Tab-separated table of C-alpha atoms in Angstrom:
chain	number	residue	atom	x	y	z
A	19	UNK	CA	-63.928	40.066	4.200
A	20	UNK	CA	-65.094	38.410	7.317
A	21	UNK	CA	-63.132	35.803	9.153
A	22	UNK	CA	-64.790	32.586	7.980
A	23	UNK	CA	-65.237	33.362	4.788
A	24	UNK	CA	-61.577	34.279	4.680
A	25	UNK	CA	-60.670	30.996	6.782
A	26	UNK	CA	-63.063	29.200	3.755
A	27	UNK	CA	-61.730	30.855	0.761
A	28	UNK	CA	-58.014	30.098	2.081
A	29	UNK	CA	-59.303	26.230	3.099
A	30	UNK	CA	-59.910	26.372	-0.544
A	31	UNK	CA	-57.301	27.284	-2.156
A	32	UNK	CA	-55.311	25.043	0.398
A	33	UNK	CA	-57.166	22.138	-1.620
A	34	UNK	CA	-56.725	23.693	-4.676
A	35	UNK	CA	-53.029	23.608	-4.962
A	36	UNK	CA	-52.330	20.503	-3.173
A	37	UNK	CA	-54.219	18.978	-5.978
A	38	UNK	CA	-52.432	21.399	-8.669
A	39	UNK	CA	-49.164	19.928	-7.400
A	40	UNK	CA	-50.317	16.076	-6.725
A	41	UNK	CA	-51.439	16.301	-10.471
A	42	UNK	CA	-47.837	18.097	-11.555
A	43	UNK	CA	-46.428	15.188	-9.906
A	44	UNK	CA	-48.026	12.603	-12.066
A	45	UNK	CA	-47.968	13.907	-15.492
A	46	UNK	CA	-45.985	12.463	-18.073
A	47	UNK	CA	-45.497	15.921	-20.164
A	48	UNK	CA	-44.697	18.184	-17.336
A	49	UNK	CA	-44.354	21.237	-20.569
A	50	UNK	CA	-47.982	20.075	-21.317
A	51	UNK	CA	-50.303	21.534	-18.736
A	52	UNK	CA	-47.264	22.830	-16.489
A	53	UNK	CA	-48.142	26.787	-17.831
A	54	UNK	CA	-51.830	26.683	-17.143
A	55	UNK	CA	-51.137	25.005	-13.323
A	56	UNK	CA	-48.672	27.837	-12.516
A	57	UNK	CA	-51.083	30.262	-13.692
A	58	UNK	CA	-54.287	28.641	-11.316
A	59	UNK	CA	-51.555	28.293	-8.200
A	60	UNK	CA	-50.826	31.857	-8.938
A	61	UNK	CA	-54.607	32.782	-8.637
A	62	UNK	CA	-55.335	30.747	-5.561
A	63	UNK	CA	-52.354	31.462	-3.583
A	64	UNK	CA	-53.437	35.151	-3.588
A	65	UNK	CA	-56.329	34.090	-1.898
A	66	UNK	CA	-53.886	32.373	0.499
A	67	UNK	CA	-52.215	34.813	1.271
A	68	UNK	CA	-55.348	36.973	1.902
A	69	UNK	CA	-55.718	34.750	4.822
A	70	UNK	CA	-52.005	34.520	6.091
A	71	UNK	CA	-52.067	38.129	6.804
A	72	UNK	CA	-55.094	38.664	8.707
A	73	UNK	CA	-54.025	37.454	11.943
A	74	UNK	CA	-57.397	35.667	13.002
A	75	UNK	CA	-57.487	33.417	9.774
A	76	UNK	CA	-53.875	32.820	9.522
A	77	UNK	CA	-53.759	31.013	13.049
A	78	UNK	CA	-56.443	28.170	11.876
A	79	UNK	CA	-54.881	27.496	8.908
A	80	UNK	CA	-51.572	26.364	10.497
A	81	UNK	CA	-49.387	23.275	10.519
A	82	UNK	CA	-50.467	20.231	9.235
A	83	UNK	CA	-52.024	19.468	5.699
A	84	UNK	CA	-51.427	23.753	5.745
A	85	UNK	CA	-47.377	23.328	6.425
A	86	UNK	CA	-46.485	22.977	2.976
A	87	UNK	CA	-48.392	25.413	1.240
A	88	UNK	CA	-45.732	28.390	1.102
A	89	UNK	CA	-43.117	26.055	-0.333
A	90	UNK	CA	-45.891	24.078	-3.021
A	91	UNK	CA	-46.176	28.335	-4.157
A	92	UNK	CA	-42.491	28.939	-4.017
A	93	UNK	CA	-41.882	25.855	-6.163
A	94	UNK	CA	-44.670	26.815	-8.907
A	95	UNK	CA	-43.593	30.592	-9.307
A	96	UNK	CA	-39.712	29.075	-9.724
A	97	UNK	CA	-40.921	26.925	-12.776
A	98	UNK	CA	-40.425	27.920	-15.936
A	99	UNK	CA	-42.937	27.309	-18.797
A	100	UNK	CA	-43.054	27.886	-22.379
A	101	UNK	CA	-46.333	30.064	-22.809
A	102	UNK	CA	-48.047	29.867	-25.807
């Protein structure tokens, strides 16, 4: 994969779970949707990662509205969910 469409897939996601996780933060039944966000952050944060290990598209996507993306992952893979 080339470096901006890497840097643009990872931008992405970026948005993508930010949202996941402003929209966890503001439901009333966390149980409700809580299975099907972990699931999406799960999906997208591969494509994060994708980025954070090639060394060209990890250094643009750094600090800032970025900073927080590692833990927002961390947080959604330590929930637990009743699947049904």
């Amino acid at each position: 994969m080339n470096f901006l469409n890497s840097q643009y897939i990872a931008i992405r996601a970026a948005n993508g779970i930010h949202g996941i996780s402003n929209m966890k933060n503001h439901i009333m039944n966390k149980n409700l949707l809580l299975c099907e966000m972990k699931k999406e952050v799960s999906r997208l944060s591969e494509d994060w990662m994708d980025c954070k290990s090639d060394k060209a598209c990890s250094k643009e996507v750094d600090g800032g509205f970025f900073l927080n993306i590692d833990g927002i992952i961390s947080e959604f893979k330590n929930e637990t969910c009743e699947d049904n």
